[in-house]
């Protein structure tokens, strides 16, 4: 067998060995599935995030689907962290802050008076299922205009009253025409199971980025994390 | 003297040039990583079809894949592995295709229906013992060409359906091409199943013809050497 090898000896053996060592290091320490945002997997996540940001087109809309595609209400999953369905505190209002000219407490009535957006799109969950519903509410970009958000605020952070669930977004995705603060689903007011009184809904991110049971929206200059993002899920998570 | 300067036809090349060997062996660990992490992702929702509308064609509806076949510990870990290495597999496939096209190797490797159908049928007849002698062949017989070309098509389909699942809105064109999001998911899984079947057949054939394994490691001898 040996004489069949191509005539060029030592360097080949050296590179083979270092390649094997590299591969071993890669699989043992650098690829840690319990902390995927570190090591090699973390480096690749950041590379992929750049690619996703380059791919993102603010003018590209998710296709609107016909009424008959709507998932039966009982089949649309209802996720929350709390032991029971979280209920809004009395006198609930959305606190909007950060880099804004007019920090505000917005009641549902005020939000309903802002321009209304409605669409029926496919929901993509990180688990792999998809479901269809129609959503209506006010665009994040319209809320930003209402409070005078600073153009330097490149990130939007969203917090909820569901056991501290939260997430944060890049500005282009948050200001996409199909990213709304939704107060209604399938033509009805939002039910407590789906995030009443107000949740984020979007056609350009995975489900876990769409914070339900909103209490706070902050326009920020620096990126922050999120509940699932701290546990290993991707921060960008665009679809 | 002049024969030394004659144009080298593909048939006088070594059976397996180094770019082919490198691309072949690089794809092995990458395919294992993609299959294992893909099955761990499937375990998070081991169903096909839109929520509330089960896909009748899938025989393992609701059954998670076996633990030993999964990689990445949990959904986020598996997604980390899947998206960290998927690009390398696609890149490897792209370089392989580019080499096939530029080197002329595609002529002796790819299945060309007009040229290879008859040989593929004869070879199949030989394997099924309906024929005593195998048909004459060059580097590959028609059935091998069909199988290897099929694996290439599977690879392209894997990348396309994968991109459709990864970016269904930004790459909506691919989703529509594949018949929708849930259909793309079914295709992605079907590609995996086909790859597993291909690999099983491939390994059986290598065990029956061990010399081909040596050629895939060293490159083999030139036919005229």
Coordinates of C-alpha atoms in Angstrom, one line a residue:
Chain A
X1 CA 0.0 0.0 0.0
X2 CA 2.8 2.4 1.0
X3 CA 4.4 2.6 -2.4
X4 CA 1.1 3.8 -3.8
X5 CA 1.4 7.1 -1.9
X6 CA 2.2 10.2 -3.9
X7 CA 5.9 11.1 -3.7
X8 CA 6.0 14.1 -1.3
X9 CA 6.5 12.9 2.3
X10 CA 6.9 14.9 5.4
X11 CA 4.8 18.0 4.9
X12 CA 1.8 15.8 4.1
X13 CA 2.1 13.8 7.3
X14 CA 2.5 17.0 9.4
X15 CA -0.5 18.7 7.9
X16 CA -2.5 15.5 8.3
X17 CA -1.6 15.3 11.9
X18 CA -2.3 18.9 12.6
X19 CA -5.6 18.6 10.7
X20 CA -6.6 15.6 12.9
X21 CA -5.6 17.5 16.1
X22 CA -7.6 20.5 14.9
X23 CA -10.6 18.4 14.2
X24 CA -10.3 16.8 17.6
X25 CA -10.0 20.2 19.3
X26 CA -13.0 21.4 17.3
X27 CA -15.3 18.5 18.4
X28 CA -14.2 18.3 22.0
X29 CA -13.9 21.8 23.3
X30 CA -14.8 24.4 20.7
X31 CA -18.2 22.9 19.7
X32 CA -20.2 22.9 23.0
X33 CA -23.8 22.2 22.4
X34 CA -24.9 23.3 25.8
X35 CA -23.3 26.7 25.2
X36 CA -23.6 27.0 21.4
X37 CA -22.9 30.7 21.4
X38 CA -19.3 30.1 22.4
X39 CA -16.3 28.5 20.6
X40 CA -16.5 27.6 17.0
X41 CA -20.3 27.4 16.9
X42 CA -20.4 31.0 18.3
X43 CA -18.0 32.2 15.7
X44 CA -20.1 30.6 12.9
X45 CA -23.3 32.1 14.4
X46 CA -21.8 35.6 14.1
X47 CA -20.7 34.9 10.5
X48 CA -24.2 33.6 9.8
X49 CA -25.7 36.7 11.4
X50 CA -23.7 39.0 9.0
X51 CA -24.9 36.9 6.1
X52 CA -28.5 37.1 7.3
X53 CA -28.3 40.9 7.8
X54 CA -26.9 41.2 4.2
X55 CA -29.7 39.1 2.9
X56 CA -32.4 41.0 4.8
X57 CA -34.4 43.3 2.5
X58 CA -36.7 45.8 4.3
X59 CA -38.9 46.0 1.2
X60 CA -39.5 42.2 1.0
X61 CA -42.8 41.3 2.5
X62 CA -44.0 37.8 3.6
X63 CA -46.8 36.7 1.3
X64 CA -50.3 37.3 2.6
X65 CA -52.3 34.0 2.8
X66 CA -56.0 33.4 2.0
X67 CA -58.5 33.0 4.8
X68 CA -58.9 29.3 4.3
X69 CA -55.2 28.7 5.2
X70 CA -56.0 29.9 8.8
X71 CA -54.9 27.4 11.4
X72 CA -57.8 26.4 13.7
X73 CA -57.6 28.5 16.9
X74 CA -57.1 25.4 19.1
X75 CA -54.2 24.2 16.9
X76 CA -52.2 27.4 17.2
X77 CA -49.8 26.7 20.1
X78 CA -49.9 28.9 23.2
X79 CA -46.6 29.3 24.9
X80 CA -45.7 31.2 28.1
X81 CA -43.3 30.7 31.0
X82 CA -45.6 31.4 33.9
X83 CA -47.5 28.5 35.5
X84 CA -50.9 29.9 34.6
X85 CA -51.9 32.2 31.7
X86 CA -50.3 35.6 32.5
X87 CA -52.9 38.3 33.1
X88 CA -52.3 42.0 32.6
X89 CA -52.1 44.1 35.8
X90 CA -55.1 46.5 36.2
X91 CA -54.4 49.9 34.6
X92 CA -52.0 48.2 32.1
X93 CA -50.2 50.6 29.7
X94 CA -47.1 50.1 27.5
X95 CA -44.0 51.9 28.7
X96 CA -42.0 53.2 25.8
X97 CA -38.5 54.5 26.6
X98 CA -34.8 54.6 25.8
X99 CA -33.5 57.0 23.2
X100 CA -36.8 58.7 22.5
X101 CA -37.9 62.4 22.6
X102 CA -41.2 61.7 24.3
X103 CA -41.0 58.7 26.7
X104 CA -44.6 57.5 27.1
X105 CA -47.1 55.2 28.8
X106 CA -49.4 54.1 25.9
X107 CA -52.8 52.7 26.8
X108 CA -54.5 50.3 24.3
X109 CA -56.9 53.2 23.4
X110 CA -53.9 55.3 22.3
X111 CA -52.3 52.4 20.4
X112 CA -55.6 51.7 18.6
X113 CA -55.8 55.4 17.4
X114 CA -52.4 55.0 15.7
X115 CA -52.4 53.6 12.1
X116 CA -53.7 50.1 12.0
X117 CA -51.9 47.3 10.1
X118 CA -53.4 43.8 9.4
X119 CA -52.1 40.8 7.6
X120 CA -52.3 37.0 7.5
X121 CA -48.9 35.3 7.2
X122 CA -47.2 32.0 8.1
X123 CA -45.7 31.7 11.6
X124 CA -42.4 29.9 11.7
X125 CA -41.5 28.4 15.1
X126 CA -37.9 27.5 16.0
X127 CA -39.2 23.9 16.6
X128 CA -40.1 23.5 13.0
X129 CA -43.8 23.7 13.0
X130 CA -45.7 26.4 11.1
X131 CA -49.1 27.9 11.5
X132 CA -51.2 30.6 10.0
X133 CA -53.3 33.4 11.6
X134 CA -54.2 37.0 10.8
X135 CA -52.8 39.7 13.2
X136 CA -53.7 43.4 13.5
X137 CA -52.0 46.2 15.5
X138 CA -49.7 49.1 15.1
X139 CA -46.3 49.0 13.4
X140 CA -43.2 49.4 15.6
X141 CA -42.0 52.0 13.2
X142 CA -45.3 54.0 13.7
X143 CA -44.9 53.8 17.5
X144 CA -41.2 54.9 17.1
X145 CA -42.5 57.9 15.1
X146 CA -45.1 58.6 17.7
X147 CA -42.5 58.9 20.6
X148 CA -39.8 60.4 18.4
X149 CA -37.2 57.5 18.6
X150 CA -33.6 58.6 17.9
X151 CA -32.3 57.4 14.6
X152 CA -29.1 56.4 16.5
X153 CA -31.2 53.7 18.4
X154 CA -30.1 50.7 16.4
X155 CA -31.8 48.2 18.7
X156 CA -35.2 47.6 20.2
X157 CA -35.7 45.8 23.4
X158 CA -39.0 44.2 24.4
X159 CA -40.0 43.2 27.9
X160 CA -43.1 41.3 29.2
X161 CA -44.9 40.6 32.5
X162 CA -44.6 36.8 31.8
X163 CA -42.0 35.7 34.4
X164 CA -39.4 38.1 33.0
X165 CA -39.5 36.9 29.4
X166 CA -37.8 39.4 27.0
X167 CA -36.0 39.8 23.8
X168 CA -34.2 42.4 21.6
X169 CA -34.1 43.1 17.9
X170 CA -32.0 44.8 15.3
X171 CA -33.6 48.0 14.0
X172 CA -34.1 47.0 10.4
X173 CA -36.2 43.9 11.4
X174 CA -38.1 45.8 14.1
X175 CA -38.9 48.6 11.6
X176 CA -40.0 46.2 8.9
X177 CA -43.5 46.9 7.6
X178 CA -44.8 43.6 8.9
X179 CA -43.5 44.0 12.5
X180 CA -46.3 45.2 14.6
X181 CA -47.4 45.5 18.2
X182 CA -50.5 43.3 17.8
X183 CA -53.6 43.8 19.9
X184 CA -55.8 41.5 17.8
X185 CA -55.7 38.0 16.2
X186 CA -58.0 36.5 13.6
X187 CA -60.3 39.6 13.7
X188 CA -60.7 39.3 17.5
X189 CA -59.1 41.2 20.4
X190 CA -55.9 39.3 21.5
X191 CA -56.8 36.4 23.9
X192 CA -54.8 36.0 27.1
X193 CA -53.4 32.7 25.7
X194 CA -51.8 34.5 22.8
X195 CA -50.3 37.5 24.7
X196 CA -53.1 39.9 25.7
X197 CA -53.3 42.8 25.9
X198 CA -50.3 43.4 23.5
X199 CA -47.7 41.3 21.9
X200 CA -45.1 41.7 19.2
X201 CA -45.8 40.0 15.9
X202 CA -43.6 39.9 12.8
X203 CA -43.2 38.1 9.5
X204 CA -39.4 38.3 9.6
X205 CA -38.3 36.5 12.8
X206 CA -38.8 33.1 14.4
X207 CA -41.6 32.8 17.0
X208 CA -39.5 33.2 20.2
X209 CA -38.4 36.7 19.1
X210 CA -42.1 37.8 19.2
X211 CA -42.5 38.8 22.8
X212 CA -46.0 38.4 24.3
X213 CA -47.6 40.1 27.3
X214 CA -45.6 43.3 26.5
X215 CA -44.9 45.8 29.3
X216 CA -42.0 47.8 27.9
X217 CA -40.4 48.8 24.6
X218 CA -37.0 50.4 24.7
X219 CA -35.1 52.0 21.8
X220 CA -31.4 51.5 22.5
X221 CA -28.0 52.2 21.0
X222 CA -26.5 48.9 22.1
X223 CA -27.7 45.4 21.5
X224 CA -29.0 43.4 24.5
X225 CA -30.0 39.7 24.8
X226 CA -33.1 37.9 25.6
X227 CA -34.6 35.0 27.6
X228 CA -34.0 32.2 25.0
X229 CA -30.9 34.0 23.5
X230 CA -29.2 33.7 26.9
X231 CA -29.9 30.0 26.9
X232 CA -28.3 29.4 23.5
X233 CA -30.9 30.2 20.8
X234 CA -29.7 32.6 18.0
X235 CA -30.1 36.3 18.6
X236 CA -30.8 37.3 15.0
X237 CA -33.2 34.4 14.2
X238 CA -34.5 36.0 10.9
X239 CA -36.6 34.0 8.5
Chain B
X1 CA 8.0 11.7 -28.9
X2 CA 4.8 13.3 -30.1
X3 CA 2.7 11.0 -28.1
X4 CA 4.0 12.6 -24.9
X5 CA 2.5 15.9 -26.0
X6 CA -0.8 14.5 -27.1
X7 CA -3.9 16.0 -25.4
X8 CA -4.7 13.9 -22.3
X9 CA -8.1 12.5 -22.6
X10 CA -10.1 12.0 -19.4
X11 CA -9.9 8.2 -19.9
X12 CA -6.1 8.3 -19.4
X13 CA -6.3 10.1 -16.1
X14 CA -5.9 8.5 -12.7
X15 CA -9.3 7.1 -11.6
X16 CA -9.7 9.5 -8.8
X17 CA -7.9 12.9 -9.1
X18 CA -7.1 14.6 -5.8
X19 CA -9.9 17.3 -5.9
X20 CA -12.4 14.5 -6.2
X21 CA -10.9 12.6 -3.3
X22 CA -10.7 15.7 -1.1
X23 CA -14.3 16.7 -1.8
X24 CA -15.4 13.1 -1.2
X25 CA -13.8 12.6 2.2
X26 CA -14.5 16.1 3.4
X27 CA -18.2 15.5 2.8
X28 CA -18.2 12.4 5.0
X29 CA -17.9 14.0 8.5
X30 CA -20.0 17.0 7.3
X31 CA -22.8 14.7 6.2
X32 CA -22.7 12.9 9.6
X33 CA -22.8 16.2 11.4
X34 CA -25.7 17.5 9.3
X35 CA -27.7 14.3 9.6
X36 CA -27.2 14.0 13.4
X37 CA -28.0 17.7 14.1
X38 CA -30.9 17.6 11.7
X39 CA -32.4 14.6 13.5
X40 CA -32.0 16.5 16.8
X41 CA -33.9 19.4 15.3
X42 CA -36.6 17.1 14.0
X43 CA -36.9 15.7 17.6
X44 CA -38.2 19.2 18.7
X45 CA -41.3 18.7 16.5
X46 CA -41.2 15.2 15.0
X47 CA -44.2 15.8 12.7
X48 CA -44.7 16.9 9.1
X49 CA -47.4 19.3 7.9
X50 CA -48.9 22.5 9.0
X51 CA -50.1 22.7 12.6
X52 CA -53.5 20.9 12.9
X53 CA -53.2 19.4 9.4
X54 CA -51.1 16.2 9.6
X55 CA -49.2 15.1 6.6
X56 CA -50.6 11.6 5.9
X57 CA -47.6 10.4 3.9
X58 CA -45.1 10.4 6.8
X59 CA -45.0 7.1 8.5
X60 CA -43.2 8.3 11.7
X61 CA -45.7 11.1 12.6
X62 CA -45.0 12.1 16.2
X63 CA -42.1 9.7 16.7
X64 CA -38.8 11.3 17.7
X65 CA -35.7 9.9 16.0
X66 CA -33.6 7.6 18.1
X67 CA -31.3 9.2 20.7
X68 CA -28.1 7.6 19.3
X69 CA -28.6 9.2 15.9
X70 CA -28.9 12.7 17.3
X71 CA -26.2 15.4 17.7
X72 CA -26.3 18.6 19.7
X73 CA -28.0 17.7 23.0
X74 CA -31.0 20.0 22.4
X75 CA -32.7 22.2 19.9
X76 CA -30.4 25.2 20.2
X77 CA -27.2 23.1 20.2
X78 CA -28.4 21.2 17.2
X79 CA -29.2 24.4 15.3
X80 CA -25.8 25.7 16.3
X81 CA -24.1 22.6 14.7
X82 CA -26.4 22.5 11.7
X83 CA -25.9 26.2 10.7
X84 CA -22.2 26.2 11.6
X85 CA -21.4 23.3 9.2
X86 CA -24.1 23.5 6.6
X87 CA -22.4 26.2 4.7
X88 CA -19.1 24.2 4.5
X89 CA -21.0 21.2 3.1
X90 CA -22.7 23.4 0.5
X91 CA -19.3 25.0 -0.3
X92 CA -17.7 21.6 -0.7
X93 CA -20.4 20.5 -3.1
X94 CA -20.0 23.7 -5.0
X95 CA -16.2 23.3 -5.4
X96 CA -16.8 19.7 -6.5
X97 CA -19.3 20.7 -9.1
X98 CA -17.0 23.5 -10.3
X99 CA -14.1 21.0 -10.6
X100 CA -16.4 18.5 -12.5
X101 CA -17.4 21.2 -15.0
X102 CA -13.9 22.7 -15.5
X103 CA -11.8 19.5 -15.6
X104 CA -14.1 17.6 -18.0
X105 CA -14.5 14.9 -15.4
X106 CA -18.2 15.2 -15.7
X107 CA -18.0 13.3 -19.0
X108 CA -16.9 10.1 -17.3
X109 CA -18.9 10.5 -14.1
X110 CA -22.3 12.0 -14.8
X111 CA -25.2 10.0 -16.1
X112 CA -26.1 11.1 -19.7
X113 CA -29.4 9.4 -20.5
X114 CA -28.7 8.8 -24.2
X115 CA -25.3 7.4 -23.6
X116 CA -25.8 5.5 -20.3
X117 CA -29.4 4.2 -20.1
X118 CA -28.7 1.0 -22.0
X119 CA -25.6 0.3 -20.0
X120 CA -27.4 1.0 -16.7
X121 CA -30.2 -1.4 -17.7
X122 CA -27.7 -4.1 -18.7
X123 CA -25.7 -3.7 -15.5
X124 CA -28.9 -3.9 -13.4
X125 CA -29.8 -7.1 -15.3
X126 CA -26.3 -8.5 -14.5
X127 CA -26.8 -7.7 -10.8
X128 CA -30.2 -9.4 -10.8
X129 CA -28.6 -12.4 -12.4
X130 CA -30.7 -12.0 -15.5
X131 CA -27.5 -11.6 -17.6
X132 CA -24.3 -13.6 -17.3
X133 CA -21.7 -11.0 -18.3
X134 CA -21.5 -7.4 -17.2
X135 CA -21.6 -4.9 -20.0
X136 CA -18.3 -3.2 -21.0
X137 CA -17.5 -0.1 -18.9
X138 CA -15.0 2.7 -18.5
X139 CA -14.3 4.2 -15.1
X140 CA -18.0 3.6 -14.1
X141 CA -20.9 1.7 -15.4
X142 CA -24.2 3.3 -16.3
X143 CA -25.8 2.3 -12.9
X144 CA -22.9 3.9 -11.0
X145 CA -23.2 7.0 -13.0
X146 CA -26.9 7.1 -12.3
X147 CA -26.3 6.6 -8.6
X148 CA -23.6 9.3 -8.3
X149 CA -25.5 11.8 -10.4
X150 CA -28.5 11.1 -8.2
X151 CA -26.5 11.8 -5.1
X152 CA -25.4 15.1 -6.6
X153 CA -29.1 16.0 -7.4
X154 CA -29.9 15.0 -3.8
X155 CA -27.2 17.4 -2.6
X156 CA -28.5 20.3 -4.6
X157 CA -32.0 19.5 -3.3
X158 CA -30.8 19.3 0.3
X159 CA -29.2 22.8 0.0
X160 CA -32.2 24.3 -1.7
X161 CA -34.8 22.9 0.7
X162 CA -32.5 23.8 3.6
X163 CA -32.3 27.4 2.5
X164 CA -36.1 27.4 2.1
X165 CA -36.5 26.3 5.8
X166 CA -33.7 28.7 7.0
X167 CA -35.1 31.8 5.3
X168 CA -38.6 31.2 4.1
X169 CA -39.4 34.9 3.8
X170 CA -36.2 36.3 2.3
X171 CA -35.8 33.3 0.0
X172 CA -39.6 32.9 -0.7
X173 CA -38.8 32.0 -4.3
X174 CA -37.3 28.7 -3.3
X175 CA -40.2 28.0 -0.9
X176 CA -42.7 28.5 -3.8
X177 CA -40.5 26.4 -6.1
X178 CA -40.6 23.5 -3.6
X179 CA -44.4 23.8 -3.1
X180 CA -44.6 25.6 0.2
X181 CA -42.9 25.6 3.6
X182 CA -44.2 22.3 4.9
X183 CA -43.5 20.7 1.6
X184 CA -39.9 22.0 1.7
X185 CA -39.6 20.4 5.2
X186 CA -40.9 17.1 3.9
X187 CA -38.4 17.3 0.9
X188 CA -35.5 18.1 3.3
X189 CA -36.3 15.0 5.4
X190 CA -36.9 12.8 2.2
X191 CA -33.4 13.9 1.0
X192 CA -31.9 12.7 4.3
X193 CA -33.7 9.3 4.0
X194 CA -32.5 9.0 0.3
X195 CA -28.9 9.9 1.4
X196 CA -29.0 7.2 4.1
X197 CA -30.2 4.6 1.5
X198 CA -27.5 5.8 -1.0
X199 CA -24.8 5.5 1.6
X200 CA -25.9 2.0 2.6
X201 CA -25.8 0.9 -1.0
X202 CA -22.5 2.7 -1.6
X203 CA -20.8 1.0 1.4
X204 CA -22.1 -2.4 0.4
X205 CA -20.7 -1.9 -3.1
X206 CA -17.3 -0.8 -1.7
X207 CA -17.2 -3.9 0.5
X208 CA -17.8 -6.0 -2.6
X209 CA -15.1 -4.1 -4.6
X210 CA -12.5 -3.1 -2.0
X211 CA -10.0 -1.9 -4.6
X212 CA -12.2 1.2 -5.2
X213 CA -11.7 2.2 -1.6
X214 CA -7.9 2.3 -2.2
X215 CA -8.4 4.3 -5.3
X216 CA -10.5 6.8 -3.4
X217 CA -7.7 7.2 -0.9
X218 CA -4.6 7.2 -3.1
X219 CA -6.0 8.2 -6.4
X220 CA -5.4 4.8 -8.1
X221 CA -3.2 4.0 -11.1
X222 CA -3.5 5.5 -14.5
X223 CA -5.1 3.0 -16.9
X224 CA -2.0 3.1 -19.2
X225 CA 0.6 3.0 -16.5

